[in-house]
Amino acid sequence: MAVDWKIVGLPRWYDCKLGRIKDQTLARLVGISKNRIRARRLMLGIAAYTVDQAIEPFRDLLGVESDPVIAARCGVSVSSVTTYRESLGIAPLARPTPRKQRIPANHPVRPYKALLGLVSDQDIAKLSDVPVATVKSLREAFGFEPAAPLPELPRPDPVPDYQGPWLGYESLFGTMSSAKISRAVGVPLAVVEQRREFLGVKPYQRVSRAARYKHLFGVVPNNVLAKLAGVSPARIADMRTRASLGN
């Protein structure tokens, strides 16, 4: 499609984002209406963003990793990955069928049976307050392989403390907010913020303890996942809803 630049007008700084993210999301970032974003995208002959674009870089993992794992990596819902995989005729990664094995109703591991083979034996042992060897034997009895290690959450590069007036708290950057640092060390917030910006440290962003288990959304019951992550079931339900919406 030939672009009529007389109609399109001068380039906009956000043209490179057209068709790469949702029109509504881009409109919110730019501060204009969704209709204006859509109209400009159409004038430039750019197709609308689809969730397939986010999954495409991970195409080689389809059928090799589970749909929840791939969804967590590309930031889309599990159902979107499943639909895309099925459109390509790729079979899902099948979890081994459990052997006909039962855990007694009063066994401390019984409530966490759904986690066997999905998280480490150590995590399940800690939750159920039993030896790791007990969890390992149960997992093997069901025919599950040990769970793959969870991805480590990103950690900011350490910053050394400096000596001097209104200094000496730099190592706290990346571990708590500037406001909290200000209260803890008795230095004005404006000074703390200026120091952080001078050192080029990104503002602290709290990472949910449940973020490491996003790949288990829809695989493990909310109440079990909540106990594993140390948060409320309502928090897990909210995170699942956001993930399904692609947020």
mmCIF file of C-alpha atoms in Angstrom:
data_model
loop_
_atom_site.group_PDB
_atom_site.id
_atom_site.type_symbol
_atom_site.label_atom_id
_atom_site.label_comp_id
_atom_site.label_asym_id
_atom_site.label_seq_id
_atom_site.Cartn_x
_atom_site.Cartn_y
_atom_site.Cartn_z
ATOM 1 C CA MET A 1 0.000 0.000 0.000
ATOM 2 C CA ALA A 2 1.390 3.399 -1.059
ATOM 3 C CA VAL A 3 1.399 5.992 1.693
ATOM 4 C CA ASP A 4 0.020 9.436 0.854
ATOM 5 C CA TRP A 5 2.319 11.644 2.930
ATOM 6 C CA LYS A 6 0.235 14.703 2.111
ATOM 7 C CA ILE A 7 -2.555 13.164 4.171
ATOM 8 C CA VAL A 8 -0.320 11.553 6.786
ATOM 9 C CA GLY A 9 1.653 14.702 7.442
ATOM 10 C CA LEU A 10 4.879 14.969 9.401
ATOM 11 C CA PRO A 11 6.299 11.860 11.155
ATOM 12 C CA ARG A 12 5.314 11.371 14.780
ATOM 13 C CA TRP A 13 7.636 10.065 17.495
ATOM 14 C CA TYR A 14 5.269 7.198 18.167
ATOM 15 C CA ASP A 15 4.981 5.976 14.556
ATOM 16 C CA CYS A 16 7.500 3.221 15.299
ATOM 17 C CA LYS A 17 5.085 1.797 17.894
ATOM 18 C CA LEU A 18 2.072 1.600 15.581
ATOM 19 C CA GLY A 19 1.026 -2.002 15.139
ATOM 20 C CA ARG A 20 3.539 -3.171 17.741
ATOM 21 C CA ILE A 21 1.300 -2.579 20.747
ATOM 22 C CA LYS A 22 -2.456 -2.200 21.098
ATOM 23 C CA ASP A 23 -3.962 1.057 19.790
ATOM 24 C CA GLN A 24 -5.601 1.683 23.164
ATOM 25 C CA THR A 25 -2.327 1.168 25.056
ATOM 26 C CA LEU A 26 -0.414 3.457 22.703
ATOM 27 C CA ALA A 27 -3.153 6.094 22.896
ATOM 28 C CA ARG A 28 -2.859 6.073 26.671
ATOM 29 C CA LEU A 29 0.929 6.482 26.486
ATOM 30 C CA VAL A 30 0.760 9.287 23.918
ATOM 31 C CA GLY A 31 -2.178 11.051 25.536
ATOM 32 C CA ILE A 32 -4.529 11.122 22.557
ATOM 33 C CA SER A 33 -7.643 9.191 21.599
ATOM 34 C CA LYS A 34 -7.629 5.600 20.409
ATOM 35 C CA ASN A 35 -9.434 6.657 17.213
ATOM 36 C CA ARG A 36 -6.602 9.041 16.277
ATOM 37 C CA ILE A 37 -4.020 6.304 16.795
ATOM 38 C CA ARG A 38 -6.081 3.885 14.719
ATOM 39 C CA ALA A 39 -6.610 6.429 11.937
ATOM 40 C CA ARG A 40 -2.885 7.171 11.692
ATOM 41 C CA ARG A 41 -2.015 3.472 11.687
ATOM 42 C CA LEU A 42 -4.454 2.862 8.828
ATOM 43 C CA MET A 43 -3.119 5.842 6.854
ATOM 44 C CA LEU A 44 0.354 4.310 7.102
ATOM 45 C CA GLY A 45 -0.962 0.912 6.036
ATOM 46 C CA ILE A 46 0.104 -0.798 9.255
ATOM 47 C CA ALA A 47 -1.858 -3.818 10.444
ATOM 48 C CA ALA A 48 -3.271 -3.810 13.952
ATOM 49 C CA TYR A 49 -1.302 -5.438 16.751
ATOM 50 C CA THR A 50 -2.164 -9.038 17.509
ATOM 51 C CA VAL A 51 -1.098 -11.165 20.431
ATOM 52 C CA ASP A 52 0.539 -13.537 17.924
ATOM 53 C CA GLN A 53 3.346 -10.989 17.523
ATOM 54 C CA ALA A 54 4.270 -11.401 21.175
ATOM 55 C CA ILE A 55 4.263 -15.204 20.907
ATOM 56 C CA GLU A 56 6.124 -15.485 17.591
ATOM 57 C CA PRO A 57 9.670 -15.010 19.070
ATOM 58 C CA PHE A 58 8.978 -18.047 21.296
ATOM 59 C CA ARG A 59 7.582 -20.197 18.487
ATOM 60 C CA ASP A 60 10.394 -22.742 18.788
ATOM 61 C CA LEU A 61 9.254 -23.486 22.356
ATOM 62 C CA LEU A 62 5.734 -24.498 21.351
ATOM 63 C CA GLY A 63 5.247 -28.157 22.169
ATOM 64 C CA VAL A 64 8.624 -28.189 23.927
ATOM 65 C CA GLU A 65 7.581 -26.121 26.950
ATOM 66 C CA SER A 66 4.108 -26.026 28.461
ATOM 67 C CA ASP A 67 1.674 -23.293 27.391
ATOM 68 C CA PRO A 68 1.713 -21.654 30.880
ATOM 69 C CA VAL A 69 5.531 -21.426 30.816
ATOM 70 C CA ILE A 70 5.539 -19.830 27.345
ATOM 71 C CA ALA A 71 2.725 -17.460 28.320
ATOM 72 C CA ALA A 72 4.735 -16.255 31.312
ATOM 73 C CA ARG A 73 7.772 -15.622 29.115
ATOM 74 C CA CYS A 74 5.994 -13.609 26.428
ATOM 75 C CA GLY A 75 3.554 -11.830 28.750
ATOM 76 C CA VAL A 76 0.274 -13.038 27.269
ATOM 77 C CA SER A 77 -2.530 -15.269 28.519
ATOM 78 C CA VAL A 78 -2.268 -19.060 28.486
ATOM 79 C CA SER A 79 -5.338 -19.299 26.249
ATOM 80 C CA SER A 80 -3.642 -17.056 23.659
ATOM 81 C CA VAL A 81 -0.618 -19.358 23.526
ATOM 82 C CA THR A 82 -2.870 -22.411 23.268
ATOM 83 C CA THR A 83 -4.855 -20.874 20.394
ATOM 84 C CA TYR A 84 -1.678 -19.879 18.532
ATOM 85 C CA ARG A 85 -0.097 -23.316 19.042
ATOM 86 C CA GLU A 86 -3.215 -25.109 17.844
ATOM 87 C CA SER A 87 -3.403 -22.857 14.766
ATOM 88 C CA LEU A 88 0.042 -24.187 13.805
ATOM 89 C CA GLY A 89 -1.002 -27.777 14.411
ATOM 90 C CA ILE A 90 1.558 -28.268 17.191
ATOM 91 C CA ALA A 91 0.653 -30.721 19.920
ATOM 92 C CA PRO A 92 0.934 -29.541 23.535
ATOM 93 C CA LEU A 93 3.656 -30.691 25.886
ATOM 94 C CA ALA A 94 2.072 -33.579 27.718
ATOM 95 C CA ARG A 95 2.756 -33.906 31.395
ATOM 96 C CA PRO A 96 3.397 -37.564 32.330
ATOM 97 C CA THR A 97 0.227 -39.345 33.363
ATOM 98 C CA PRO A 98 0.383 -39.942 37.119
ATOM 99 C CA ARG A 99 0.587 -43.500 38.246
ATOM 100 C CA LYS A 100 -2.363 -44.886 40.158
ATOM 101 C CA GLN A 101 -1.127 -43.730 43.501
ATOM 102 C CA ARG A 102 -2.981 -42.179 46.395
ATOM 103 C CA ILE A 103 -1.865 -40.014 49.287
ATOM 104 C CA PRO A 104 -3.735 -40.684 52.548
ATOM 105 C CA ALA A 105 -6.244 -37.966 53.406
ATOM 106 C CA ASN A 106 -4.445 -37.101 56.653
ATOM 107 C CA HIS A 107 -0.968 -36.982 55.090
ATOM 108 C CA PRO A 108 0.626 -33.494 55.435
ATOM 109 C CA VAL A 109 1.623 -33.457 51.740
ATOM 110 C CA ARG A 110 -1.927 -34.240 50.561
ATOM 111 C CA PRO A 111 -3.018 -30.548 50.240
ATOM 112 C CA TYR A 112 0.027 -29.863 48.043
ATOM 113 C CA LYS A 113 -0.249 -32.888 45.762
ATOM 114 C CA ALA A 114 -0.855 -30.604 42.755
ATOM 115 C CA LEU A 115 2.635 -29.146 43.206
ATOM 116 C CA LEU A 116 4.506 -32.436 42.849
ATOM 117 C CA GLY A 117 6.863 -32.210 39.894
ATOM 118 C CA LEU A 118 6.028 -28.544 39.322
ATOM 119 C CA VAL A 119 8.004 -26.941 42.148
ATOM 120 C CA SER A 120 11.035 -28.156 44.046
ATOM 121 C CA ASP A 121 10.786 -30.905 46.636
ATOM 122 C CA GLN A 122 12.317 -28.454 49.127
ATOM 123 C CA ASP A 123 9.470 -25.962 48.661
ATOM 124 C CA ILE A 124 6.822 -28.633 49.163
ATOM 125 C CA ALA A 125 8.664 -30.017 52.186
ATOM 126 C CA LYS A 126 8.739 -26.549 53.722
ATOM 127 C CA LEU A 127 5.020 -26.041 53.129
ATOM 128 C CA SER A 128 3.994 -29.414 54.539
ATOM 129 C CA ASP A 129 6.643 -29.534 57.301
ATOM 130 C CA VAL A 130 7.980 -32.947 56.306
ATOM 131 C CA PRO A 131 11.479 -34.117 55.316
ATOM 132 C CA VAL A 132 12.550 -33.505 51.714
ATOM 133 C CA ALA A 133 13.091 -37.257 51.348
ATOM 134 C CA THR A 134 9.375 -37.829 52.019
ATOM 135 C CA VAL A 135 8.344 -35.442 49.244
ATOM 136 C CA LYS A 136 10.914 -36.943 46.881
ATOM 137 C CA SER A 137 9.615 -40.458 47.443
ATOM 138 C CA LEU A 138 6.014 -39.344 46.859
ATOM 139 C CA ARG A 139 6.948 -37.502 43.676
ATOM 140 C CA GLU A 140 8.792 -40.513 42.327
ATOM 141 C CA ALA A 141 5.866 -42.768 43.263
ATOM 142 C CA PHE A 142 3.654 -40.641 41.002
ATOM 143 C CA GLY A 143 6.228 -40.841 38.212
ATOM 144 C CA PHE A 144 7.082 -37.128 38.115
ATOM 145 C CA GLU A 145 10.542 -35.799 37.299
ATOM 146 C CA PRO A 146 12.112 -33.133 39.566
ATOM 147 C CA ALA A 147 10.886 -29.623 38.804
ATOM 148 C CA ALA A 148 13.111 -27.318 36.795
ATOM 149 C CA PRO A 149 14.675 -24.492 38.833
ATOM 150 C CA LEU A 150 12.586 -21.339 38.979
ATOM 151 C CA PRO A 151 13.955 -18.285 37.177
ATOM 152 C CA GLU A 152 15.746 -15.929 39.517
ATOM 153 C CA LEU A 153 14.182 -12.522 39.978
ATOM 154 C CA PRO A 154 16.369 -9.709 38.602
ATOM 155 C CA ARG A 155 18.502 -8.022 41.218
ATOM 156 C CA PRO A 156 19.917 -4.514 40.855
ATOM 157 C CA ASP A 157 23.669 -4.047 40.776
ATOM 158 C CA PRO A 158 24.952 -3.285 44.285
ATOM 159 C CA VAL A 159 25.872 0.323 45.032
ATOM 160 C CA PRO A 160 28.561 1.027 47.654
ATOM 161 C CA ASP A 161 27.919 3.458 50.490
ATOM 162 C CA TYR A 162 29.743 6.767 50.453
ATOM 163 C CA GLN A 163 31.007 8.822 53.361
ATOM 164 C CA GLY A 164 29.983 12.418 53.890
ATOM 165 C CA PRO A 165 27.085 14.619 54.965
ATOM 166 C CA TRP A 166 23.712 13.200 53.881
ATOM 167 C CA LEU A 167 25.499 10.168 52.370
ATOM 168 C CA GLY A 168 26.002 6.565 53.417
ATOM 169 C CA TYR A 169 22.703 5.001 52.313
ATOM 170 C CA GLU A 170 23.448 4.297 48.650
ATOM 171 C CA SER A 171 23.468 0.519 49.139
ATOM 172 C CA LEU A 172 19.743 0.742 49.961
ATOM 173 C CA PHE A 173 18.860 1.857 46.421
ATOM 174 C CA GLY A 174 17.135 -0.972 44.602
ATOM 175 C CA THR A 175 15.934 -2.554 47.848
ATOM 176 C CA MET A 176 13.376 0.017 48.980
ATOM 177 C CA SER A 177 11.722 3.210 47.798
ATOM 178 C CA SER A 178 13.354 6.625 48.154
ATOM 179 C CA ALA A 179 10.618 7.664 50.579
ATOM 180 C CA LYS A 180 11.359 4.695 52.828
ATOM 181 C CA ILE A 181 15.099 5.367 52.668
ATOM 182 C CA SER A 182 14.445 9.001 53.575
ATOM 183 C CA ARG A 183 12.499 7.990 56.678
ATOM 184 C CA ALA A 184 15.034 5.331 57.673
ATOM 185 C CA VAL A 185 18.180 7.485 57.453
ATOM 186 C CA GLY A 186 16.712 10.913 58.210
ATOM 187 C CA VAL A 187 17.735 12.538 54.928
ATOM 188 C CA PRO A 188 15.248 14.729 53.005
ATOM 189 C CA LEU A 189 13.434 12.895 50.248
ATOM 190 C CA ALA A 190 14.529 15.415 47.612
ATOM 191 C CA VAL A 191 18.179 14.815 48.525
ATOM 192 C CA VAL A 192 17.741 11.038 48.357
ATOM 193 C CA GLU A 193 16.076 11.294 44.950
ATOM 194 C CA GLN A 194 18.787 13.588 43.605
ATOM 195 C CA ARG A 195 21.438 11.171 44.847
ATOM 196 C CA ARG A 196 19.702 8.225 43.171
ATOM 197 C CA GLU A 197 19.412 10.075 39.867
ATOM 198 C CA PHE A 198 23.059 11.200 40.096
ATOM 199 C CA LEU A 199 24.184 7.571 40.494
ATOM 200 C CA GLY A 200 21.919 6.460 37.638
ATOM 201 C CA VAL A 201 19.994 3.964 39.752
ATOM 202 C CA LYS A 202 16.492 3.103 38.546
ATOM 203 C CA PRO A 203 13.625 3.761 40.990
ATOM 204 C CA TYR A 204 12.791 0.799 43.199
ATOM 205 C CA GLN A 205 9.946 -1.356 41.972
ATOM 206 C CA ARG A 206 8.466 -3.918 44.322
ATOM 207 C CA VAL A 207 8.238 -7.380 42.773
ATOM 208 C CA SER A 208 5.441 -9.597 44.004
ATOM 209 C CA ARG A 209 6.507 -12.805 45.707
ATOM 210 C CA ALA A 210 4.008 -14.578 43.487
ATOM 211 C CA ALA A 211 5.683 -13.378 40.275
ATOM 212 C CA ARG A 212 8.017 -16.390 40.246
ATOM 213 C CA TYR A 213 5.019 -18.703 39.991
ATOM 214 C CA LYS A 214 3.152 -17.008 37.127
ATOM 215 C CA HIS A 215 3.766 -20.074 34.956
ATOM 216 C CA LEU A 216 1.584 -22.086 37.357
ATOM 217 C CA PHE A 217 -1.512 -19.877 36.938
ATOM 218 C CA GLY A 218 -4.358 -22.109 35.855
ATOM 219 C CA VAL A 219 -2.262 -25.220 36.524
ATOM 220 C CA VAL A 220 -2.344 -25.207 40.333
ATOM 221 C CA PRO A 221 -5.391 -24.212 42.449
ATOM 222 C CA ASN A 222 -5.311 -20.614 43.684
ATOM 223 C CA ASN A 223 -5.351 -21.543 47.367
ATOM 224 C CA VAL A 224 -2.356 -23.886 46.983
ATOM 225 C CA LEU A 225 -0.434 -21.346 44.918
ATOM 226 C CA ALA A 226 -1.220 -18.664 47.503
ATOM 227 C CA LYS A 227 0.304 -20.753 50.300
ATOM 228 C CA LEU A 228 3.363 -21.454 48.155
ATOM 229 C CA ALA A 229 3.895 -17.760 47.373
ATOM 230 C CA GLY A 230 2.941 -16.529 50.835
ATOM 231 C CA VAL A 231 0.138 -14.272 49.607
ATOM 232 C CA SER A 232 -3.655 -14.350 49.803
ATOM 233 C CA PRO A 233 -5.795 -16.385 47.364
ATOM 234 C CA ALA A 234 -7.444 -13.099 46.361
ATOM 235 C CA ARG A 235 -4.030 -11.769 45.280
ATOM 236 C CA ILE A 236 -3.423 -14.849 43.124
ATOM 237 C CA ALA A 237 -6.903 -14.538 41.596
ATOM 238 C CA ASP A 238 -6.233 -10.874 40.770
ATOM 239 C CA MET A 239 -2.862 -11.692 39.173
ATOM 240 C CA ARG A 240 -4.443 -14.482 37.117
ATOM 241 C CA THR A 241 -7.121 -12.101 35.871
ATOM 242 C CA ARG A 242 -4.531 -9.507 34.883
ATOM 243 C CA ALA A 243 -2.431 -12.152 33.130
ATOM 244 C CA SER A 244 -5.441 -13.409 31.161
ATOM 245 C CA LEU A 245 -6.085 -9.839 29.978
ATOM 246 C CA GLY A 246 -2.478 -9.475 28.891
ATOM 247 C CA ASN A 247 -1.642 -6.819 31.515
#
